[in-house]
Short mmCIF file of C-alpha atoms in Angstrom, two decimals:
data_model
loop_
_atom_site.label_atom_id
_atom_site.label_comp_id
_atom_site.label_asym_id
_atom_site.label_seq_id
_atom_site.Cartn_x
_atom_site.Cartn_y
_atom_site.Cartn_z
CA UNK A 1 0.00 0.00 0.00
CA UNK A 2 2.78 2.66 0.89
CA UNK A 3 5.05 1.34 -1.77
CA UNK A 4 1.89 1.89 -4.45
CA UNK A 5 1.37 5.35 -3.10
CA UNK A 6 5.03 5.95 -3.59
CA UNK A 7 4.74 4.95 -6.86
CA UNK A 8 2.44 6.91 -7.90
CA UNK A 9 3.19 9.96 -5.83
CA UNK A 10 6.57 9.31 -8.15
CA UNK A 11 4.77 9.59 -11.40
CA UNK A 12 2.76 12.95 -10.37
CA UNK A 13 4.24 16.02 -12.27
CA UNK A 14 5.04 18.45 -9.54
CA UNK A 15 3.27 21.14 -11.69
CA UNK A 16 0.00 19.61 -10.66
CA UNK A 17 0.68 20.66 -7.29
CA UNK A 18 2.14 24.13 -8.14
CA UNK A 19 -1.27 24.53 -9.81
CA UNK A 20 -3.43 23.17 -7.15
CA UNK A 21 -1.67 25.12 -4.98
CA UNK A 22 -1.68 28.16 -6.40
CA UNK A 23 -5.67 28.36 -7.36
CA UNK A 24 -6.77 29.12 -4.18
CA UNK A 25 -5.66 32.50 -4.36
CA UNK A 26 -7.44 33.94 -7.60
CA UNK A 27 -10.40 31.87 -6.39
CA UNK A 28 -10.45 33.40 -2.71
CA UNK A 29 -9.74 36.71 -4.37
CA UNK A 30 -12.85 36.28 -6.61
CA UNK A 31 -15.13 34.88 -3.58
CA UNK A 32 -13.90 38.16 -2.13
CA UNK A 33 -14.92 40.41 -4.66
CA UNK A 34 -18.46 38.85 -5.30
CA UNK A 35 -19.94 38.52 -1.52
CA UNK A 36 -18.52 34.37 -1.14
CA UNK A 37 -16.03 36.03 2.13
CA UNK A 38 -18.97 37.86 3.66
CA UNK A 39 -19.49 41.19 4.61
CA UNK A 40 -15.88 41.86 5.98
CA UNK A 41 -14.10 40.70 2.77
CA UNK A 42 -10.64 42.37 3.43
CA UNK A 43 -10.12 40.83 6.78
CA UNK A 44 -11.39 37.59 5.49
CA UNK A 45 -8.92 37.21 2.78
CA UNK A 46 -5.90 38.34 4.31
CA UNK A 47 -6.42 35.56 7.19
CA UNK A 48 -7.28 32.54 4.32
CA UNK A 49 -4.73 33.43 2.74
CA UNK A 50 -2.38 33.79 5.94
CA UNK A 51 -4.06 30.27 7.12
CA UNK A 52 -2.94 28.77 3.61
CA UNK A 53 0.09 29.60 4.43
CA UNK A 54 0.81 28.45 7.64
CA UNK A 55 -0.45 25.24 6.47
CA UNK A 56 1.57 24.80 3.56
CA UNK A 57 4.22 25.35 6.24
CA UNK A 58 3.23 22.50 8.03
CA UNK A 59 2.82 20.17 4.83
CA UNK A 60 6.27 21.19 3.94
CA UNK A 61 7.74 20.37 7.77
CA UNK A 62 6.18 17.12 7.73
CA UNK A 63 7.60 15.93 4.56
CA UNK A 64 10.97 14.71 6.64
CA UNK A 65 9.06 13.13 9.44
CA UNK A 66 6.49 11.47 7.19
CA UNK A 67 9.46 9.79 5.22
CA UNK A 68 11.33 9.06 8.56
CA UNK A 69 8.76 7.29 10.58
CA UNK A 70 5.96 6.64 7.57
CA UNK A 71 8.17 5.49 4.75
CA UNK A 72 5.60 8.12 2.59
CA UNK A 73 8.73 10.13 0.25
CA UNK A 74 6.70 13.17 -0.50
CA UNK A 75 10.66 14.97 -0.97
CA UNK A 76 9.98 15.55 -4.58
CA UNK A 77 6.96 18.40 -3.97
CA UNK A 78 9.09 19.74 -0.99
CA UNK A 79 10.01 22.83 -3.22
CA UNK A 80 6.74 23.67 -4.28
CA UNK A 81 5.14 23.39 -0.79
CA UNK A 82 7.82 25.84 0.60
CA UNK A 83 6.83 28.13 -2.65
CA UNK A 84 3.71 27.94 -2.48
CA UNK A 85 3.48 28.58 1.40
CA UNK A 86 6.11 31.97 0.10
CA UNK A 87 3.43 32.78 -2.34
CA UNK A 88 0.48 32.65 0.18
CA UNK A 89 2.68 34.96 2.68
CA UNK A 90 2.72 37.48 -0.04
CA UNK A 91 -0.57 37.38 -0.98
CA UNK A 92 -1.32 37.89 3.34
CA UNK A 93 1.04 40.90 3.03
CA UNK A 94 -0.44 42.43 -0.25
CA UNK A 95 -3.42 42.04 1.32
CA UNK A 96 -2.30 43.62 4.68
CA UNK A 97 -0.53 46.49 3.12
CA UNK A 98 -3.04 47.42 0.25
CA UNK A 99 -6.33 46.86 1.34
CA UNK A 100 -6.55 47.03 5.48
CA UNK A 101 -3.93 49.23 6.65
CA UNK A 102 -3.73 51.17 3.32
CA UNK A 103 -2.21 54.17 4.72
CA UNK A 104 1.48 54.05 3.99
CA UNK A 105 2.31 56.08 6.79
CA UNK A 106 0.61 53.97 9.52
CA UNK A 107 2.19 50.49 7.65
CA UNK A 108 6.50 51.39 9.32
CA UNK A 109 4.49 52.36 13.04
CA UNK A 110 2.70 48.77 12.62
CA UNK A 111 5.59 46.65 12.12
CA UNK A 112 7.39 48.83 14.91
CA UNK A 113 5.03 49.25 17.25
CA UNK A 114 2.69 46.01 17.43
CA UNK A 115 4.51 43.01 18.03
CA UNK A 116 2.64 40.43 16.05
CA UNK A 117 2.82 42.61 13.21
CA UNK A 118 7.26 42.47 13.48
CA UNK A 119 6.89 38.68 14.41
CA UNK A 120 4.97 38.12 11.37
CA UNK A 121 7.65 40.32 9.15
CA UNK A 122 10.52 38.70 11.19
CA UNK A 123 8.97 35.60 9.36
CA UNK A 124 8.49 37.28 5.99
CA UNK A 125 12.19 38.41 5.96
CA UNK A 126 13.61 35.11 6.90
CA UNK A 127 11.72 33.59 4.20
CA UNK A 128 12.74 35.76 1.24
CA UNK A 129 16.38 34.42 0.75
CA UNK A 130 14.71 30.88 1.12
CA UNK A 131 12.53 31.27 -1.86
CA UNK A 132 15.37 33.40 -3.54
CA UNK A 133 17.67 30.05 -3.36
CA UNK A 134 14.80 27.33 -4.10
CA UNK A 135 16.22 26.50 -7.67
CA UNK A 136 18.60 23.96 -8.49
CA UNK A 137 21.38 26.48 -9.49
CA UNK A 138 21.44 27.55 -5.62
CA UNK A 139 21.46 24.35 -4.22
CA UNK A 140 24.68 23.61 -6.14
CA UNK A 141 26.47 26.94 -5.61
CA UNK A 142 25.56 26.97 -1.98
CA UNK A 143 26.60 23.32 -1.31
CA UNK A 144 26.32 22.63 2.32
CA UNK A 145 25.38 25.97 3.56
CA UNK A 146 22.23 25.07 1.17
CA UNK A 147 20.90 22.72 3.52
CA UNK A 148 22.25 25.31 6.85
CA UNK A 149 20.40 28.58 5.43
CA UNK A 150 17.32 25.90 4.92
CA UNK A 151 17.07 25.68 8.34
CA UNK A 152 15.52 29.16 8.73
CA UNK A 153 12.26 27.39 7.97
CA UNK A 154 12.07 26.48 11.33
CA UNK A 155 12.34 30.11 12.66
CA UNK A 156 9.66 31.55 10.07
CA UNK A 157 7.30 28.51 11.19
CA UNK A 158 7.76 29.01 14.85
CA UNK A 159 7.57 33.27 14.46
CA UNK A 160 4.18 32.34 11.80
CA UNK A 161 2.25 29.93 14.47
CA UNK A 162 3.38 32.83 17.00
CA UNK A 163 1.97 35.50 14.88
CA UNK A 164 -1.13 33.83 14.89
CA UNK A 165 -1.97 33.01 18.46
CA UNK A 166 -1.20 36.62 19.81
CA UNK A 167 -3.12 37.81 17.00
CA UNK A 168 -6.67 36.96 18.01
CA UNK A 169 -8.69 38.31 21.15
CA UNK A 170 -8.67 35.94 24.05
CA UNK A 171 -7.65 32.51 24.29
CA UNK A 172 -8.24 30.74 20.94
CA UNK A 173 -7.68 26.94 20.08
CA UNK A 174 -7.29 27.09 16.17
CA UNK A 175 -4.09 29.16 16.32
CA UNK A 176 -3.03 26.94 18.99
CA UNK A 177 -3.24 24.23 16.97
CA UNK A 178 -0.80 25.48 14.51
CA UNK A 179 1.84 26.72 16.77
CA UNK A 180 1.50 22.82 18.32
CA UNK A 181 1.79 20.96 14.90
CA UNK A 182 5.27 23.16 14.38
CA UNK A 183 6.69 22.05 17.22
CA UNK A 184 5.90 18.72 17.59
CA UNK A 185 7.34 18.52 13.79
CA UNK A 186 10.51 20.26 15.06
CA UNK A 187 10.68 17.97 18.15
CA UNK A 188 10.51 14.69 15.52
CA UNK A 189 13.50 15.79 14.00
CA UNK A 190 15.62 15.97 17.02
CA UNK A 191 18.10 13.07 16.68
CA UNK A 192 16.62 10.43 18.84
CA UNK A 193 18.07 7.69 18.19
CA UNK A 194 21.50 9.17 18.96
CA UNK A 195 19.54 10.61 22.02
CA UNK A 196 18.35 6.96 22.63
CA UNK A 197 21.84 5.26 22.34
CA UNK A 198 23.49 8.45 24.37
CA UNK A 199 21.08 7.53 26.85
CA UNK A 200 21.08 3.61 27.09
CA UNK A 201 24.44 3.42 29.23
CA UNK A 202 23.34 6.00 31.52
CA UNK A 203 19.87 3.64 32.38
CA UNK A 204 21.90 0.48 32.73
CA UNK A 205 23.78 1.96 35.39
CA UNK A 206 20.54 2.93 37.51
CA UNK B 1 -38.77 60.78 24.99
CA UNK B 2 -39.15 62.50 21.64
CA UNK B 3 -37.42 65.30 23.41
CA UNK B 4 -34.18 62.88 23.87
CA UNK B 5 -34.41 61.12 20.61
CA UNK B 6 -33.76 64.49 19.11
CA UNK B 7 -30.41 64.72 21.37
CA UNK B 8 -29.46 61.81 20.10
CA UNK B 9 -30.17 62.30 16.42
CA UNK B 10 -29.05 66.09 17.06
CA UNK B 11 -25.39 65.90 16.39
CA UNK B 12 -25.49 64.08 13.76
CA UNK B 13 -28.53 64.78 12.10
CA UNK B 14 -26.65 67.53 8.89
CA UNK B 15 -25.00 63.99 7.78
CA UNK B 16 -27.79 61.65 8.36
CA UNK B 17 -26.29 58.45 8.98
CA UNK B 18 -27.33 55.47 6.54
CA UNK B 19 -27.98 51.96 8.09
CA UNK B 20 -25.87 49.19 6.87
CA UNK B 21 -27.70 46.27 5.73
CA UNK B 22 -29.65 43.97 7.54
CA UNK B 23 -27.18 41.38 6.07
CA UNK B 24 -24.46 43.29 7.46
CA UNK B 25 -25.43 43.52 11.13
CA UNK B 26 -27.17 39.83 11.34
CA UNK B 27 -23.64 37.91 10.03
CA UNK B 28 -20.91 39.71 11.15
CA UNK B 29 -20.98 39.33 14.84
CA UNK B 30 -18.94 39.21 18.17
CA UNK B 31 -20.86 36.70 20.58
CA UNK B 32 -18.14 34.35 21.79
CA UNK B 33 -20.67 32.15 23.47
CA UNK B 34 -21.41 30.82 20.52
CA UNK B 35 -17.96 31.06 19.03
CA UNK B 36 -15.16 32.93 17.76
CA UNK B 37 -15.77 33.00 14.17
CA UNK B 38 -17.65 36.52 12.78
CA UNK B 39 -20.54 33.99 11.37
CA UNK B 40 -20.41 31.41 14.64
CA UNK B 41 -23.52 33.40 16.00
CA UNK B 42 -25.30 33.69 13.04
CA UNK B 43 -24.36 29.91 12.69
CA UNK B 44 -25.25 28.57 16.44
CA UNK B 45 -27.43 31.14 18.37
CA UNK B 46 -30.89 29.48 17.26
CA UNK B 47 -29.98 27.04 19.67
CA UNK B 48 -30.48 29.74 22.35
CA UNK B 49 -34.08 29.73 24.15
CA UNK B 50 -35.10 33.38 25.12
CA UNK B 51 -38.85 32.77 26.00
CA UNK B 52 -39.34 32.88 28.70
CA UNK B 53 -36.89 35.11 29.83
CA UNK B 54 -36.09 36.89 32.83
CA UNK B 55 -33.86 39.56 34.25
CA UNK B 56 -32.64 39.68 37.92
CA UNK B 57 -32.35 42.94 38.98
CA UNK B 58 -30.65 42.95 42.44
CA UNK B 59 -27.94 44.85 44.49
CA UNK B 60 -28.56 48.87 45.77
CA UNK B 61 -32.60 48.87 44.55
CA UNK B 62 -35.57 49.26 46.17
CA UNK B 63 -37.67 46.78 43.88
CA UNK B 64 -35.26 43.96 43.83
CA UNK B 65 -36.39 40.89 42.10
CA UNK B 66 -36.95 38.80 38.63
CA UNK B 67 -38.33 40.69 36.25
CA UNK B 68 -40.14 39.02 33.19
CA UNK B 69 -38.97 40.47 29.62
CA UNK B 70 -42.94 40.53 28.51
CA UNK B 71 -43.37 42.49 31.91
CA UNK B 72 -40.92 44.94 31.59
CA UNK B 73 -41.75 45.17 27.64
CA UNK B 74 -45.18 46.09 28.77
CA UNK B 75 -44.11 48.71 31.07
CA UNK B 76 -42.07 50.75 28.19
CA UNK B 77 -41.79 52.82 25.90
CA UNK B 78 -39.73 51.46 22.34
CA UNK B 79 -38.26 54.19 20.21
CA UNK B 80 -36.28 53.41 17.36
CA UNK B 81 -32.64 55.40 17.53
CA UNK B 82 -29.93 55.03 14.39
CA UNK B 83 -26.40 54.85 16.18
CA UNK B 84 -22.99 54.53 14.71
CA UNK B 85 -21.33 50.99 16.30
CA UNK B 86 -17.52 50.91 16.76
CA UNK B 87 -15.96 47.28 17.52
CA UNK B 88 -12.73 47.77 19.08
CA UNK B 89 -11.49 45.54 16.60
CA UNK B 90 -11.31 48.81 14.50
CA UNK B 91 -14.87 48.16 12.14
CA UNK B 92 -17.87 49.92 12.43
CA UNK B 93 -21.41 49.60 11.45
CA UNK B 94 -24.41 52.25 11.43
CA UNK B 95 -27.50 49.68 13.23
CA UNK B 96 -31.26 51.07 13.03
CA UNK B 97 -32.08 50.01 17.04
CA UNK B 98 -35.42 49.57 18.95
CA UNK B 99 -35.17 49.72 22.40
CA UNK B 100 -35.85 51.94 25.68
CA UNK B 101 -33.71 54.04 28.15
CA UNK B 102 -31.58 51.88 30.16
CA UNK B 103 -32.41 54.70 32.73
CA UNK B 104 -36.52 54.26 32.36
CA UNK B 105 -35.93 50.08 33.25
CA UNK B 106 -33.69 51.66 35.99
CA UNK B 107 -36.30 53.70 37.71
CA UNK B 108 -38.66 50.79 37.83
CA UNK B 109 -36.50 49.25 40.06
CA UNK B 110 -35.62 52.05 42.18
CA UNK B 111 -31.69 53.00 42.51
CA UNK B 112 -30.90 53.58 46.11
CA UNK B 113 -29.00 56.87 46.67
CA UNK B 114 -25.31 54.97 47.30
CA UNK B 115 -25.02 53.00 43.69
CA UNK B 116 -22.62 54.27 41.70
CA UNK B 117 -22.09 51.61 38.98
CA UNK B 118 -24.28 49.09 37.35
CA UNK B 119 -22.96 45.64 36.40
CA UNK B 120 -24.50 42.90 33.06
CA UNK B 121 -24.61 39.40 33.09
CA UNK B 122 -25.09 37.91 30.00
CA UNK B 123 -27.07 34.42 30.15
CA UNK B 124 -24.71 31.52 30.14
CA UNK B 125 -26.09 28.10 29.19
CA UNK B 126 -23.13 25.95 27.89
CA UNK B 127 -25.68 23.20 26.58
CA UNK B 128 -27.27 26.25 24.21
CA UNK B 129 -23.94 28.14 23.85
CA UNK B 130 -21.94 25.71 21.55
CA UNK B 131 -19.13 28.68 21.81
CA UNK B 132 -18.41 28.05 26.04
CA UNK B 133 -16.68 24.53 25.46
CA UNK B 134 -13.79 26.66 25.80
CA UNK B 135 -12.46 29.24 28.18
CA UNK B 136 -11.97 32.08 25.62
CA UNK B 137 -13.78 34.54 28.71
CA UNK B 138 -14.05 33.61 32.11
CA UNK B 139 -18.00 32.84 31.38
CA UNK B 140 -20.86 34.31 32.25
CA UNK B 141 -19.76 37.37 30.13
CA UNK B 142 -19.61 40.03 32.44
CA UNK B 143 -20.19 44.12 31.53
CA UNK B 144 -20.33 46.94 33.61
CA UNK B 145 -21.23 51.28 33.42
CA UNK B 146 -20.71 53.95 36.10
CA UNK B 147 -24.00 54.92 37.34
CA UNK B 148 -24.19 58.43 35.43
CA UNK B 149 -23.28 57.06 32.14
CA UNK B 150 -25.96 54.04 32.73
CA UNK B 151 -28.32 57.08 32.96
CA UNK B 152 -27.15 58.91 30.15
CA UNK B 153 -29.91 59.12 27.50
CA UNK B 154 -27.67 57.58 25.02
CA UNK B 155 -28.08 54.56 26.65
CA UNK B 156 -30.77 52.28 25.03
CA UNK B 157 -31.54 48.44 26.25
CA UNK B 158 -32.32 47.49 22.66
CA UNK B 159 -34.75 44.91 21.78
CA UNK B 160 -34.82 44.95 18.14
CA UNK B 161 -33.09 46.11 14.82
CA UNK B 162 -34.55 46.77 11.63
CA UNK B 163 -37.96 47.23 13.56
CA UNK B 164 -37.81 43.68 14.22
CA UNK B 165 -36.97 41.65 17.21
CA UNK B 166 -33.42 41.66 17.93
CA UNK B 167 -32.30 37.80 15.82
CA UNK B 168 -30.43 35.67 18.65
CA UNK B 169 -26.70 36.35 17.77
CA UNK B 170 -27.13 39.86 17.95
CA UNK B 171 -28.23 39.50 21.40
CA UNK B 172 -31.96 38.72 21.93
CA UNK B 173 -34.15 39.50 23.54
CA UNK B 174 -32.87 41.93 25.16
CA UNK B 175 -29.22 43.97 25.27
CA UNK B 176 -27.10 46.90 25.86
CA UNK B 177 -26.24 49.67 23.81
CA UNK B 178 -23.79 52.14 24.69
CA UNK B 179 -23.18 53.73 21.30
CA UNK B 180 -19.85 56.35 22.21
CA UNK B 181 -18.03 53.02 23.72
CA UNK B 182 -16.16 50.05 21.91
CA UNK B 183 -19.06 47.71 20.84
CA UNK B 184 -17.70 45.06 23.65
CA UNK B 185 -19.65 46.89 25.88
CA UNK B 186 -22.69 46.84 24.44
CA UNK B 187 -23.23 43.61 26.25
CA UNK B 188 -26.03 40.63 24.79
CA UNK B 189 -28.67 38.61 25.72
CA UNK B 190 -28.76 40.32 29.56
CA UNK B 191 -30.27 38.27 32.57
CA UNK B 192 -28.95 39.75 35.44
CA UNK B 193 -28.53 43.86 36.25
CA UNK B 194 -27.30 44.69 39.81
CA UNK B 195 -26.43 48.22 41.32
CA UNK B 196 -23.40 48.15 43.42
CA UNK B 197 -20.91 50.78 44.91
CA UNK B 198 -17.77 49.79 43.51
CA UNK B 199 -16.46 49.03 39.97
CA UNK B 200 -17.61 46.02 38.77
CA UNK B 201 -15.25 43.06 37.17
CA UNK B 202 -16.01 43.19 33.41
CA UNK B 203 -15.07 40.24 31.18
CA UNK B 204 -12.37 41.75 28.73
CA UNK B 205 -10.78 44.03 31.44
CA UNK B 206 -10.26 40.39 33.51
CA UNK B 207 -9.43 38.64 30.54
CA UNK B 208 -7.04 41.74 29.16
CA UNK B 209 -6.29 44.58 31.59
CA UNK B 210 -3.93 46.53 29.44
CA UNK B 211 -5.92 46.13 26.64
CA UNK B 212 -9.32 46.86 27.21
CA UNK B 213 -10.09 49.38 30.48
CA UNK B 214 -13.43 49.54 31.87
CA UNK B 215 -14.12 52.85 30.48
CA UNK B 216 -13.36 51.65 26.90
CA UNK B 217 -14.64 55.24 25.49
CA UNK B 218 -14.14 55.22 21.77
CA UNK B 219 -10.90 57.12 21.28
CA UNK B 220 -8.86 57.70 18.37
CA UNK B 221 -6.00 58.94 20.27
CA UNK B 222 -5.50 56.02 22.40
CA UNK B 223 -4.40 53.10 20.24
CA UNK B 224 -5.20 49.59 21.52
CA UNK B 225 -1.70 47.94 22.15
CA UNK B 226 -1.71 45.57 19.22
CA UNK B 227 -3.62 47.92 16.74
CA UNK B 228 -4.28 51.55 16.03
CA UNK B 229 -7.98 53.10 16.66
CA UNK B 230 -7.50 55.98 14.45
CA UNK B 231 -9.14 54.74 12.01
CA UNK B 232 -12.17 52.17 11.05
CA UNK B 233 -13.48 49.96 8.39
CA UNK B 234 -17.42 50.25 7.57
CA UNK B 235 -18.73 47.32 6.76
CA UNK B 236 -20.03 46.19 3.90
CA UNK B 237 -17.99 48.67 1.68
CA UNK B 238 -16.41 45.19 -0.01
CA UNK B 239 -12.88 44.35 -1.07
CA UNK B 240 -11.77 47.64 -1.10
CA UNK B 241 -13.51 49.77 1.39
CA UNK B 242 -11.59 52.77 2.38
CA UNK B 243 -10.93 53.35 6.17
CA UNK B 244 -12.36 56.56 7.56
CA UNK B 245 -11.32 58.27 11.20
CA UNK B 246 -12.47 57.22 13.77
CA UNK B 247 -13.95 60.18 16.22
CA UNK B 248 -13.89 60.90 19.77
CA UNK B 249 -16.75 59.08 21.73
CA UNK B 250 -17.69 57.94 18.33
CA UNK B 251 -19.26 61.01 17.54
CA UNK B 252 -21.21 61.37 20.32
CA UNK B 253 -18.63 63.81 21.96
CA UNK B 254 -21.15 66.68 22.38
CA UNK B 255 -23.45 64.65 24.46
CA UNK B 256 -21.44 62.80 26.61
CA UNK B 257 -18.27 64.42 27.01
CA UNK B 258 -19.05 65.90 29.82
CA UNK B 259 -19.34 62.76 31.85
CA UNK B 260 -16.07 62.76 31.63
CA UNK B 261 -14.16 66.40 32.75
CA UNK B 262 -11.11 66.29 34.55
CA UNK B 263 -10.07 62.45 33.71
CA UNK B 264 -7.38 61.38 31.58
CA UNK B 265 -9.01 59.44 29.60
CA UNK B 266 -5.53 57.64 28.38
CA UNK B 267 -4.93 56.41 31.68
CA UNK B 268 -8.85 55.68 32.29
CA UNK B 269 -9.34 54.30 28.80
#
């Protein structure tokens, strides 16, 4: 059964997912314009689209984990699900920037002055050189520093979830949720079988 | 009184304001108790039962007791007053209310000569209020007005919109409406009123302190730490609705203003 879906997760182009991925946001934007977001439209898109990011950051933080302790190799749509989650933070900021705060003036105090708004651009900013070096010719320039600089993810999903939960009024589960699904996908990559074996002498002796 | 519905129409009656949509003010709503989401209410507040319904009026009266809605329905007079609506989430609506003087339903109980405030209770019946599964408030929701600005004749206890009943999430049958503070105040679906002498807990202050004082005056110089309140979004203006300033005591500076000389209202905000 795995091995099948492995297959034929091998044969899928990975422009079907770019393209899946990506139609959510002209449809959203369309649902927005004709009455499908309600009567608050602007706020409404700016968090799907934030949401569709933040879970495109967890698809793409799983993808090591799943393959670790599912034997399910979704590697091969790891790039897209890091550029679409990019794309869907830009859309968020467009979003942000042109049609809620609008005022240009007001946009520098924001990220100054209210702390989930600099989280959220702390995350923004750390992403940027990651999608700038998602193409093959990077990966190969950069060597191992590739795989080091990659690492940021884990920042920009922490300071994302974070964004989120002190966001909203009161205490809030969905938020919650995400910030929880990053880190338990951080904590499954700690080494622990290293941890396990680093661990086994000092238990005998007890 | 006709006299007072001209008050309140008075300052704003050169730029008569225009109602938003029944739409707009039925599915865009804050009533936690039935969930966080803007539609939630809209959604899950049919489950609520408000007939019959009661309201406890207790603490420094001199007619303390249960009061039946039909009762005290029978004993007033409904007006219908226009108000702007600022959520301290920085929207606003315009909401065509029906409704009496909070002060009128106050005088039929009788408030003794040492209340100074007057603290809301907001019905809390988890098995009807899908939204209380979780501790987003310490539940019942809890809302609160010094005495003088519970007696200001800005102060309506609405029980309809539109000339209809008030619809369940916007708080039937019978609410709160404070129009010059942040909409949180305006508190829903009321079962309990009691006079005290001293400032009464109110839900977002306990939740919040630094962010949401009991005052809550709408104020477009005193930002709310996580966003500014200089400005607002009407609803209903679609995908690219302009944001307009937001004015002191929402407008209805002239009128209550006064309630107000000598404080600062950053530090009492």
């Amino acid at each position: 059964m795995r091995d099948r879906l492995n297959h034929s997760l091998r044969r899928l182009p990975t422009w079907v997912i770019y393209l899946l991925g990506a139609l959510p946001a002209p449809w959203l934007f369309y649902q927005g314009l004709t009455g499908g977001l309600g009567v608050e439209p602007i706020k409404a898109l700016e968090h799907e689209y934030g949401k569709l990011a933040l879970q495109l950051l967890v698809l793409g933080l799983a993808v090591t984990p799943l393959r670790k302790y599912v034997g399910l190799n979704l590697l091969k749509f790891r790039r897209a699900l890091g550029l679409l989650c990019f794309f869907y933070v830009c859309c968020h900021l467009a979003v942000w920037l042109v049609l809620d705060v609008q005022l240009p003036g007001q946009i520098w105090a924001d990220i100054v002055k209210r702390p989930y708004v600099t989280i959220g651009m702390a995350g923004f900013v750390l992403l940027l050189p990651l999608a700038l070096t998602s193409n093959n010719r990077s990966i190969r320039w950069l060597g191992r520093s590739w795989r080091k600089l990659h690492r940021a993810v884990y920042a920009a999903g922490l300071l994302g979830a974070l964004h989120y939960v002190i966001l909203v009024k009161g205490f809030q589960f969905e938020p919650v949720i995400y910030l929880a699904l990053i880190v338990g996908l951080l904590l499954l990559r700690l080494p622990f079988d290293r941890l396990s074996a680093f661990l086994r002498p000092l238990r005998q002796r007890a | 009184g006709l006299g007072l519905s001209a008050l309140a129409g008075g300052a704003q009656a050169e730029q008569a304001l225009e109602p938003n949509s029944w739409e707009d003010v039925t599915t865009y709503c804050n009533f936690y108790e039935f969930g966080t989401g803007k539609g939630d209410p809209a959604a899950n507040a049919h489950q609520m039962t408000t007939t019959p319904w009661s309201v406890k009026i207790d603490g420094l009266v001199d007619r303390p007791g249960d009061y039946d809605f039909q009762e005290i329905l029978s004993e007033m007079t409904l007006e219908e007053r226009i108000y702007r609506f600022r959520c301290v989430e920085a929207w606003s609506m315009v909401v065509p209310w029906t409704g009496f003087e909070l002060a009128d339903l106050l005088a039929m109980a009788g408030v003794q000569s040492n209340a100074k405030y007057v603290a809301f209770e907001t019905l809390y019946r988890p098995d009807e209020m899908p939204g209380t599964a979780y501790r987003v408030l310490d539940w019942p929701y809890r809302e609160g007005l010094r005495l003088d600005e519970a007696m200001h004749p800005l102060t309506l206890m609405a029980t309809g919109i539109f000339g209809k009943d008030l619809p369940n999430q916007n708080g039937a049958p019978l609410r709160l409406v404070v129009p010059w503070k942040y909409g949180f105040k305006s508190i829903k679906s009321i079962v309990r009123i009691t006079l005290t002498d001293q400032e009464p807990p109110t839900s977002w202050n306990m939740s919040n302190a630094r962010e949401y004082g009991f005052y809550s005056n709408v104020n477009p110089e005193v930002s709310h730490p996580r966003w500014s309140q200089a400005t607002e979004r009407r609803i209903g203006g679609g995908l690219f609705a302009k944001r307009q300033p937001t004015e002191m005591f929402n407008g209805y500076g002239d009128e209550v203003a006064s309630l107000y000389s000598g404080m600062d209202l950053a530090k009492s905000f």
